[in-house]
PDB file of C-alpha atoms in Angstrom:
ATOM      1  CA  UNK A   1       0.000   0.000   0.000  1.00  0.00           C
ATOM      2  CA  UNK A   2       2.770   2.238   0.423  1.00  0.00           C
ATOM      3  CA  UNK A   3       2.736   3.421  -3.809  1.00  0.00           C
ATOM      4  CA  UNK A   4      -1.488   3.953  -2.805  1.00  0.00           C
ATOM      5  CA  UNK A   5      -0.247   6.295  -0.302  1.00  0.00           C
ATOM      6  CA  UNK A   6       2.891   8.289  -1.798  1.00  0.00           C
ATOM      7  CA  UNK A   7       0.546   8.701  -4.941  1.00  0.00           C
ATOM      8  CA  UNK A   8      -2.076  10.118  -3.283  1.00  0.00           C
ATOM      9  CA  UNK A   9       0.157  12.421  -1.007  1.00  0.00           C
ATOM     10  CA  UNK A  10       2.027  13.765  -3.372  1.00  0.00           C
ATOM     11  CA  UNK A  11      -1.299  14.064  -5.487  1.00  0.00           C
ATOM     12  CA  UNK A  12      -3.178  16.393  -2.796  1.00  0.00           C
ATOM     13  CA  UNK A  13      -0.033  18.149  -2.425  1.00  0.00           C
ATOM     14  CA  UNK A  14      -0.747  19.416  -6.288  1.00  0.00           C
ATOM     15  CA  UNK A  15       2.710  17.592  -7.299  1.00  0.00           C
ATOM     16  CA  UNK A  16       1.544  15.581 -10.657  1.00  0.00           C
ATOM     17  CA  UNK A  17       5.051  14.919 -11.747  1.00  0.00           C
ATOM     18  CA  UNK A  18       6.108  13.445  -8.194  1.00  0.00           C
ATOM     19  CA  UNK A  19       3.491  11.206  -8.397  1.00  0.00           C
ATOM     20  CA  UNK A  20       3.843  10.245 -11.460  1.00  0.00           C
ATOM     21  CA  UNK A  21       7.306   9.568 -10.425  1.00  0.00           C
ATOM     22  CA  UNK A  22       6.467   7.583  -7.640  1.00  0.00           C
ATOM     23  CA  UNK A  23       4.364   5.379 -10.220  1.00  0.00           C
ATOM     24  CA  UNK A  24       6.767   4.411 -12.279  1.00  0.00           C
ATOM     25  CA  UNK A  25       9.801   3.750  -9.529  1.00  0.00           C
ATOM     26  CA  UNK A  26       7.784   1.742  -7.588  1.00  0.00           C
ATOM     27  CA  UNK A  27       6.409  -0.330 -10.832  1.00  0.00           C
ATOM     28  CA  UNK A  28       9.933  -0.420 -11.986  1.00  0.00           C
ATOM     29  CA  UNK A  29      11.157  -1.551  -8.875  1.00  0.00           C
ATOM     30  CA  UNK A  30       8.585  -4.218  -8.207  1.00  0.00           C
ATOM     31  CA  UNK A  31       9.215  -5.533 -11.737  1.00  0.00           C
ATOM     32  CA  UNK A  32      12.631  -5.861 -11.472  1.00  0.00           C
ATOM     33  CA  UNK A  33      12.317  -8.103  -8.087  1.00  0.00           C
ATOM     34  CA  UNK A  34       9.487 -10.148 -10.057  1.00  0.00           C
ATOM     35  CA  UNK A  35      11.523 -10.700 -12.767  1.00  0.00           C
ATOM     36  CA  UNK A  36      14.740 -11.320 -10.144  1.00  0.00           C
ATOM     37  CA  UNK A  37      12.263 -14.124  -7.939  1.00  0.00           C
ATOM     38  CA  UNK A  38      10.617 -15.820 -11.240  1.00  0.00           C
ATOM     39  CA  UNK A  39      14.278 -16.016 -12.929  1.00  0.00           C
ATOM     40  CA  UNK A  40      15.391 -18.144  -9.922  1.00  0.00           C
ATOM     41  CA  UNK A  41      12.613 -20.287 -10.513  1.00  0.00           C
ATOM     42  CA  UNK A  42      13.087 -21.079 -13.910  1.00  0.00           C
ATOM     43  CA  UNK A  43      16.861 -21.787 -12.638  1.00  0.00           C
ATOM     44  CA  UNK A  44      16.138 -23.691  -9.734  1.00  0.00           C
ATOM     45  CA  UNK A  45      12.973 -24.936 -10.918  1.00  0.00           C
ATOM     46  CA  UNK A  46      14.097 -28.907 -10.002  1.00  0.00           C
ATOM     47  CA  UNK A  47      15.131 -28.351  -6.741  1.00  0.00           C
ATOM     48  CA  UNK A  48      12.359 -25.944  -5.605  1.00  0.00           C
ATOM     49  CA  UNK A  49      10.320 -28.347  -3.278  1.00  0.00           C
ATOM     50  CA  UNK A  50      13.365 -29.897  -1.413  1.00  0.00           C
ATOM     51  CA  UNK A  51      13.390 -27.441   1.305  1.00  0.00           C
ATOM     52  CA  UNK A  52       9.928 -28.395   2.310  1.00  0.00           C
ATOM     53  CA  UNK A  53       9.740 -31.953   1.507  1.00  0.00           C
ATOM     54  CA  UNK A  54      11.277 -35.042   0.052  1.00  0.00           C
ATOM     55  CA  UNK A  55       8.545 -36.817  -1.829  1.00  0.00           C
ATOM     56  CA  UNK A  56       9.300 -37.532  -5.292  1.00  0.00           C
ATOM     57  CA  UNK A  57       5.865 -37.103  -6.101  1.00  0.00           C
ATOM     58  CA  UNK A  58       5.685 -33.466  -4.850  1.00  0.00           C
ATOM     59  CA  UNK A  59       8.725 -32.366  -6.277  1.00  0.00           C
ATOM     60  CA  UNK A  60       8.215 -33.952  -9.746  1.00  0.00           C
ATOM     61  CA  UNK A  61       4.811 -32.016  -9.377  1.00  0.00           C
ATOM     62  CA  UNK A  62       6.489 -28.821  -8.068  1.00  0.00           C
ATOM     63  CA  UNK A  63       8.369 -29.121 -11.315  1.00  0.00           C
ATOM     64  CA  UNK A  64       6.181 -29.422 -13.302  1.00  0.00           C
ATOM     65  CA  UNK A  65       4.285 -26.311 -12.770  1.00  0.00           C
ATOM     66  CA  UNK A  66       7.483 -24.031 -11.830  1.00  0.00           C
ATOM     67  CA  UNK A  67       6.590 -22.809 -15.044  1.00  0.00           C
ATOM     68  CA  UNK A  68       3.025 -21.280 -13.845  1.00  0.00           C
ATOM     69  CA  UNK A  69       4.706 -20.676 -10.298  1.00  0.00           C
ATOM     70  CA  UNK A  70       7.030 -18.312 -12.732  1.00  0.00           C
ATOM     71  CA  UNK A  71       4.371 -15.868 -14.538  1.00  0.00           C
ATOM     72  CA  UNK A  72       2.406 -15.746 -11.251  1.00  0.00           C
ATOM     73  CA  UNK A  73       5.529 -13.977  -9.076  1.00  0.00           C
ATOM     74  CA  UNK A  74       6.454 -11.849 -12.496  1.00  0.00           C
ATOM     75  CA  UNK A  75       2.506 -10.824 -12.434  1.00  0.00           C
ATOM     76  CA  UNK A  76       1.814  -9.948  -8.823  1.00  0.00           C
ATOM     77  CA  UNK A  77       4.962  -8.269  -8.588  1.00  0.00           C
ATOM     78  CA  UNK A  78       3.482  -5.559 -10.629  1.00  0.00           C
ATOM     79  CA  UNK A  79      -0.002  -5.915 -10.872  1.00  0.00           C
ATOM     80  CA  UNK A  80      -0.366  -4.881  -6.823  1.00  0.00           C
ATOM     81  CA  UNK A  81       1.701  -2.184  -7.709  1.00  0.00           C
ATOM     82  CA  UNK A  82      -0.558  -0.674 -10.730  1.00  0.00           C
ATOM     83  CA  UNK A  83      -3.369  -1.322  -8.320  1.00  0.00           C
ATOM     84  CA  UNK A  84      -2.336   0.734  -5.241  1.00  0.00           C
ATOM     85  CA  UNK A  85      -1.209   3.369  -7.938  1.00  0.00           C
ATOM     86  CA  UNK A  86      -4.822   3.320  -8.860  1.00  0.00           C
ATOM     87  CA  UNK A  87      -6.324   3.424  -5.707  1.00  0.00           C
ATOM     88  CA  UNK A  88      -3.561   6.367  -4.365  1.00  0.00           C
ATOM     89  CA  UNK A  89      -4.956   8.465  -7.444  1.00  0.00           C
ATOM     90  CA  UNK A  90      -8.745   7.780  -6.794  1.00  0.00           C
ATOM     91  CA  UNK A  91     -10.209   5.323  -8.866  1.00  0.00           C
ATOM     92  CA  UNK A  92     -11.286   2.581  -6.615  1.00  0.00           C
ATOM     93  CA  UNK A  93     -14.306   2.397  -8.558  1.00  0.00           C
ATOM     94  CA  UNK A  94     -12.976   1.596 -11.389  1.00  0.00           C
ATOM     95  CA  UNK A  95     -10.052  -0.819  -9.911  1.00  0.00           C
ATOM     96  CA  UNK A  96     -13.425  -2.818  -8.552  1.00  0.00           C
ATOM     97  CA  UNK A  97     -15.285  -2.823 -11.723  1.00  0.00           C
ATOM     98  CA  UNK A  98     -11.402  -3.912 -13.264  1.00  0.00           C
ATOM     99  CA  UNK A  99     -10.998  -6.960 -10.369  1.00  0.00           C
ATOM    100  CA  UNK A 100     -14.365  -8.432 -10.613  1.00  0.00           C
ATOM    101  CA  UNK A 101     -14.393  -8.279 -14.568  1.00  0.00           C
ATOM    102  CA  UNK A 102     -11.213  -9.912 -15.052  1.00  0.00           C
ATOM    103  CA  UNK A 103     -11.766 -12.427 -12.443  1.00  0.00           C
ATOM    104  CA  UNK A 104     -15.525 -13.506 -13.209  1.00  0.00           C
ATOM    105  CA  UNK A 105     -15.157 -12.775 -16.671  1.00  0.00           C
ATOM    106  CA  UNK A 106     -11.821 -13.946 -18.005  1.00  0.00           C
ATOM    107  CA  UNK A 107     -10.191 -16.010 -14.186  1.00  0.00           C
ATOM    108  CA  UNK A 108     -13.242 -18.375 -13.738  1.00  0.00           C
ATOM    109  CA  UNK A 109     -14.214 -19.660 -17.088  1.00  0.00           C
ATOM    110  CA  UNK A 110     -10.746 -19.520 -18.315  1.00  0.00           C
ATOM    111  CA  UNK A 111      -9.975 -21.290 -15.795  1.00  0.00           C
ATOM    112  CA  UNK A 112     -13.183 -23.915 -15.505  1.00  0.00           C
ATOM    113  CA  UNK A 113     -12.427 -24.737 -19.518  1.00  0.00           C
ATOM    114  CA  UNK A 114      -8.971 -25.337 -19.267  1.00  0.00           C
ATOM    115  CA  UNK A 115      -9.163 -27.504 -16.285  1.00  0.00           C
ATOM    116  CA  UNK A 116     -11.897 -29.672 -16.892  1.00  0.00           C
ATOM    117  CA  UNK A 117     -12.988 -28.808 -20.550  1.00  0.00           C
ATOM    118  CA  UNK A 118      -9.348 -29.230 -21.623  1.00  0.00           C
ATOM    119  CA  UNK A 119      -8.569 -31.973 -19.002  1.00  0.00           C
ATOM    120  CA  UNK A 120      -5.483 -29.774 -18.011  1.00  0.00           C
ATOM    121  CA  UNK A 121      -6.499 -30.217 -14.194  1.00  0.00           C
ATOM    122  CA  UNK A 122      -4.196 -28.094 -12.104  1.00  0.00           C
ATOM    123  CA  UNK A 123      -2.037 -26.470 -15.304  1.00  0.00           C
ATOM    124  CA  UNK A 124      -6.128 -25.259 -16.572  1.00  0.00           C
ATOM    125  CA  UNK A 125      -6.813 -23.448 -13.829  1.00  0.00           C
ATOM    126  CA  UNK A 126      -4.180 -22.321 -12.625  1.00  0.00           C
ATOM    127  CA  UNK A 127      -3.299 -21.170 -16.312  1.00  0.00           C
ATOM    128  CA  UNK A 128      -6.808 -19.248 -16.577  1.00  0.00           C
ATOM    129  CA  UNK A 129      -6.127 -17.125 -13.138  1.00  0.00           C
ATOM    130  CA  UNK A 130      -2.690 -16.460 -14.882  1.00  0.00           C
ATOM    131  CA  UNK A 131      -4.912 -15.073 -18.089  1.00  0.00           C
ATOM    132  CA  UNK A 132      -6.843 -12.569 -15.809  1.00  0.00           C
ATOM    133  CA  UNK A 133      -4.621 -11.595 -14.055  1.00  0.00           C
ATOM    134  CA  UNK A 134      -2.685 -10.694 -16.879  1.00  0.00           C
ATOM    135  CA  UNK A 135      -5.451  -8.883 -18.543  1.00  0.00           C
ATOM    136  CA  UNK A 136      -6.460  -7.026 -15.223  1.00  0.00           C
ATOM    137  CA  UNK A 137      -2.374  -5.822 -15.301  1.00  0.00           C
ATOM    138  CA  UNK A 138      -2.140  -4.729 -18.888  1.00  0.00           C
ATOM    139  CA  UNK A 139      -5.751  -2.529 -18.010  1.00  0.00           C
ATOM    140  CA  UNK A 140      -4.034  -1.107 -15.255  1.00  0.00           C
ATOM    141  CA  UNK A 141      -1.010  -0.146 -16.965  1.00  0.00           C
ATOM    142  CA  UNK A 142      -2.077   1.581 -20.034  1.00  0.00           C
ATOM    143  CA  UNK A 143      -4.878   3.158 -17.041  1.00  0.00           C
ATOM    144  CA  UNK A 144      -1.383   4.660 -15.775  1.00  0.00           C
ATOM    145  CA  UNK A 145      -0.088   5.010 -18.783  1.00  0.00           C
ATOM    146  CA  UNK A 146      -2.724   7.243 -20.191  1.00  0.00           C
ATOM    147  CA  UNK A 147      -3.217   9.552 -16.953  1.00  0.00           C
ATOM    148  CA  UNK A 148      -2.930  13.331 -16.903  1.00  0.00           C
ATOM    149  CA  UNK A 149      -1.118  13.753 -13.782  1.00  0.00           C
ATOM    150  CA  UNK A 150      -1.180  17.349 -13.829  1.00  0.00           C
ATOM    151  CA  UNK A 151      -4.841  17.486 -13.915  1.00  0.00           C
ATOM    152  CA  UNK A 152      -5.199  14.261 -11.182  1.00  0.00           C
ATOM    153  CA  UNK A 153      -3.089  16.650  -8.906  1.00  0.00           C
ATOM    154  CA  UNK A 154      -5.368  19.725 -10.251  1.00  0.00           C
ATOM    155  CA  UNK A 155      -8.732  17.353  -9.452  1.00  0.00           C
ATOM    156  CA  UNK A 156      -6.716  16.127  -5.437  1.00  0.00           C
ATOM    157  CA  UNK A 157      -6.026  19.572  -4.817  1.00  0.00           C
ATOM    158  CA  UNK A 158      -9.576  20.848  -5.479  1.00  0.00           C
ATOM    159  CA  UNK A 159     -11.060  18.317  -3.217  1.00  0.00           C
ATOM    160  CA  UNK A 160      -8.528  18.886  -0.969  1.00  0.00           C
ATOM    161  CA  UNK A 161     -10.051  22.809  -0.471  1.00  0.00           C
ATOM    162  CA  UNK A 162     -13.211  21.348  -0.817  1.00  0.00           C
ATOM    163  CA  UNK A 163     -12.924  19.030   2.547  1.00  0.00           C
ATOM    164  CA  UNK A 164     -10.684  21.524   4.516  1.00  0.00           C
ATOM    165  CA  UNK A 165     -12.928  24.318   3.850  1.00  0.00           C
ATOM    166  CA  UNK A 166     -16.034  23.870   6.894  1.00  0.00           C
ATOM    167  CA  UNK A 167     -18.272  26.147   5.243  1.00  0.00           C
ATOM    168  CA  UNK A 168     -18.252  24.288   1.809  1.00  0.00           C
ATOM    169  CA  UNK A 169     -17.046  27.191  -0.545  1.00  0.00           C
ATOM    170  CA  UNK A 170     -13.500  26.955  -2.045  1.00  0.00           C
TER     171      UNK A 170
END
């Protein structure tokens, strides 16, 4: 939550290009450690389960879907991220509307098809909650993207009168 809140503090402060700054280090940042943390996985994708158990079952299971266990860290590195950026600039209405769409409209019966239409079990649904989650992340970054930041700091700033003013006029 801490991008939610430097966005939106720098943001009612009337500072569009700090918080547009803030946006993209901390999605840059987050990216970088998702793509650091999924990398090892690929690498160590064998050996990932023999710290917790020593089953060959599990691990040949483990390693089989290190692969899914890889886009899942890369996308919820960032996707979080684009969300609390989002939320900081005050559009929690529309980062609802976003999360339920993608994950009753794309998650679920992506999911539902691939796992037992397909017969991919596991891989299926797990591989469907990858698909909306990936589509909720590329919404939220071309949101971010697109965004005025001058004016979202023009819009903060004017609400922030608004509240701190009592009697109601600017």
């Amino acid at each position: 939550m801490c991008t939610a809140h430097r966005v939106s503090n720098e943001l009612g402060a009337g500072n569009g290009k700090a918080a547009k700054f803030a946006s993209k280090v901390s999605a840059i940042t987050s990216l970088i450690i998702g793509i650091f943390f999924s990398t090892m996985i690929l690498i160590f994708h064998e050996k990932l389960a023999i710290i917790f158990t020593s089953s060959d079952i599990v691990l040949q299971a483990v390693d089989n879907l290190a692969l899914l266990l890889s886009f899942t860290i890369l996308l919820n590195s960032i996707q979080p991220v684009l969300s609390g950026v989002a939320v900081g600039s005050g559009w929690q209405a529309s980062v609802a509307y976003i999360n339920i769409s993608c994950y009753y409209i794309i998650c679920l019966p992506l999911g539902a098809a691939l796992g037992w239409g397909f017969h991919l079990g596991v891989r299926g649904i797990w591989s469907g909650m990858i698909g909306g989650t990936a589509i909720q992340t590329l919404i939220l970054i071309l949101i971010t993207i697109r965004c005025d930041w001058d004016m979202q700091a023009q819009k903060a700033s004017l609400r922030m009168n608004i509240l701190s003013n009592p009697s109601g006029k600017p």
